[in-house]
Amino acid sequence: MFDAAVFGSLFLTLFVIMDPPGITPIFLALTAGRAAKVQRRMAWQAAAVALGVITLFGLVGHQILSYLHIDVPALMIAGGLLLLLIALDLLTGKTDEPQQTKDVNVALVPLGMPLLAGPGAIVQVILAVQNHDSFSGQVSVWAAIIAIHVVLYVTMRYSLLIIRVIKDGGVVLVTRLAGMMLSALAVQQIINGVTQVIHGA
């Protein structure tokens, strides 16, 4: 009925890829200056968007990529470029947009996708769903997917307590650090995608 090994393996893999502790400074940087109620809403919206994207690709991801003739390396490079644009905004302080635009962007892009539901997580979920086609395997896979998103929500939700401690000056510092981390992550993702293209050529 439930395969603990499958659950543990996928959960740990997604934990490393989606990196709940690492998302904390980026979430703080992108939600700084908003009311606590708005920040809490963004936390669950980002987790919900990520879960929705992961679920979609888990169910029909292979068919979507095949129909659009998209290879995994192309997905990785595109995601890396998008992350790099966000990182540059964080580094240069250009995140002070109108409140309505910021709400939408933070919940959907970049938090929901591609930071949380990025190419790495999508590929792992597609493979896990395909490789564990028994009933117990499917239950374990989807339980792991739900569990990691609960962890992501809790991490983002309670990371807001940090803002009360570090104040405005700390938020600016966190924003710049998050931009550096995110730019490095974006470049690495692009490199990984290009490397796979070269190896597959």
mmCIF file of C-alpha atoms in Angstrom, residues 87-161:
data_model
loop_
_atom_site.group_PDB
_atom_site.id
_atom_site.type_symbol
_atom_site.label_atom_id
_atom_site.label_comp_id
_atom_site.label_asym_id
_atom_site.label_seq_id
_atom_site.Cartn_x
_atom_site.Cartn_y
_atom_site.Cartn_z
ATOM 1 C CA ALA A 87 18.665 37.668 -10.083
ATOM 2 C CA LEU A 88 19.808 40.802 -11.931
ATOM 3 C CA ASP A 89 16.745 42.661 -10.673
ATOM 4 C CA LEU A 90 17.562 41.640 -7.095
ATOM 5 C CA LEU A 91 21.205 42.668 -7.454
ATOM 6 C CA THR A 92 20.384 46.064 -8.938
ATOM 7 C CA GLY A 93 17.447 46.809 -6.637
ATOM 8 C CA LYS A 94 14.880 46.947 -9.438
ATOM 9 C CA THR A 95 12.234 44.969 -7.557
ATOM 10 C CA ASP A 96 10.291 48.044 -6.451
ATOM 11 C CA GLU A 97 7.371 47.554 -8.803
ATOM 12 C CA PRO A 98 3.702 48.449 -8.274
ATOM 13 C CA GLN A 99 2.136 46.335 -5.546
ATOM 14 C CA GLN A 100 -0.254 44.497 -7.860
ATOM 15 C CA THR A 101 2.507 43.450 -10.248
ATOM 16 C CA LYS A 102 4.747 42.319 -7.404
ATOM 17 C CA ASP A 103 2.005 40.162 -5.911
ATOM 18 C CA VAL A 104 1.453 38.296 -9.157
ATOM 19 C CA ASN A 105 5.127 37.950 -10.038
ATOM 20 C CA VAL A 106 6.221 36.661 -6.648
ATOM 21 C CA ALA A 107 3.501 34.036 -6.388
ATOM 22 C CA LEU A 108 3.774 32.779 -9.960
ATOM 23 C CA VAL A 109 7.240 33.835 -11.149
ATOM 24 C CA PRO A 110 9.880 33.292 -9.889
ATOM 25 C CA LEU A 111 8.805 31.569 -6.668
ATOM 26 C CA GLY A 112 6.190 29.127 -7.942
ATOM 27 C CA MET A 113 8.085 28.511 -11.155
ATOM 28 C CA PRO A 114 10.970 28.133 -11.919
ATOM 29 C CA LEU A 115 12.464 28.451 -8.413
ATOM 30 C CA LEU A 116 10.345 25.766 -6.759
ATOM 31 C CA ALA A 117 8.909 23.884 -9.728
ATOM 32 C CA GLY A 118 12.061 24.118 -11.797
ATOM 33 C CA PRO A 119 13.351 21.850 -14.564
ATOM 34 C CA GLY A 120 15.220 19.613 -12.129
ATOM 35 C CA ALA A 121 12.168 18.938 -9.969
ATOM 36 C CA ILE A 122 9.929 18.485 -13.019
ATOM 37 C CA VAL A 123 12.258 15.915 -14.586
ATOM 38 C CA GLN A 124 12.596 13.968 -11.335
ATOM 39 C CA VAL A 125 8.827 13.815 -10.894
ATOM 40 C CA ILE A 126 8.256 12.702 -14.490
ATOM 41 C CA LEU A 127 10.801 9.909 -14.073
ATOM 42 C CA ALA A 128 9.435 8.850 -10.673
ATOM 43 C CA VAL A 129 5.864 8.613 -11.963
ATOM 44 C CA GLN A 130 7.003 6.579 -14.956
ATOM 45 C CA ASN A 131 9.340 4.247 -13.030
ATOM 46 C CA HIS A 132 6.953 3.388 -10.181
ATOM 47 C CA ASP A 133 3.769 2.386 -11.950
ATOM 48 C CA SER A 134 2.404 0.057 -9.247
ATOM 49 C CA PHE A 135 -0.361 1.293 -6.950
ATOM 50 C CA SER A 136 1.902 1.430 -3.891
ATOM 51 C CA GLY A 137 4.597 3.153 -5.948
ATOM 52 C CA GLN A 138 2.197 5.824 -7.201
ATOM 53 C CA VAL A 139 0.843 6.436 -3.701
ATOM 54 C CA SER A 140 4.393 6.835 -2.377
ATOM 55 C CA VAL A 141 5.433 9.146 -5.213
ATOM 56 C CA TRP A 142 2.480 11.481 -4.800
ATOM 57 C CA ALA A 143 2.794 11.411 -1.005
ATOM 58 C CA ALA A 144 6.405 12.557 -1.364
ATOM 59 C CA ILE A 145 5.372 15.327 -3.767
ATOM 60 C CA ILE A 146 2.724 16.620 -1.367
ATOM 61 C CA ALA A 147 5.053 16.319 1.640
ATOM 62 C CA ILE A 148 7.841 18.393 0.078
ATOM 63 C CA HIS A 149 5.396 21.154 -0.812
ATOM 64 C CA VAL A 150 4.101 21.219 2.756
ATOM 65 C CA VAL A 151 7.705 21.634 3.905
ATOM 66 C CA LEU A 152 8.221 24.429 1.390
ATOM 67 C CA TYR A 153 5.117 26.265 2.598
ATOM 68 C CA VAL A 154 6.060 25.955 6.266
ATOM 69 C CA THR A 155 9.607 27.142 5.533
ATOM 70 C CA MET A 156 8.442 30.223 3.634
ATOM 71 C CA ARG A 157 5.601 30.942 6.051
ATOM 72 C CA TYR A 158 7.795 31.044 9.137
ATOM 73 C CA SER A 159 10.777 32.658 7.437
ATOM 74 C CA LEU A 160 8.746 35.866 7.729
ATOM 75 C CA LEU A 161 9.723 35.960 11.402
#
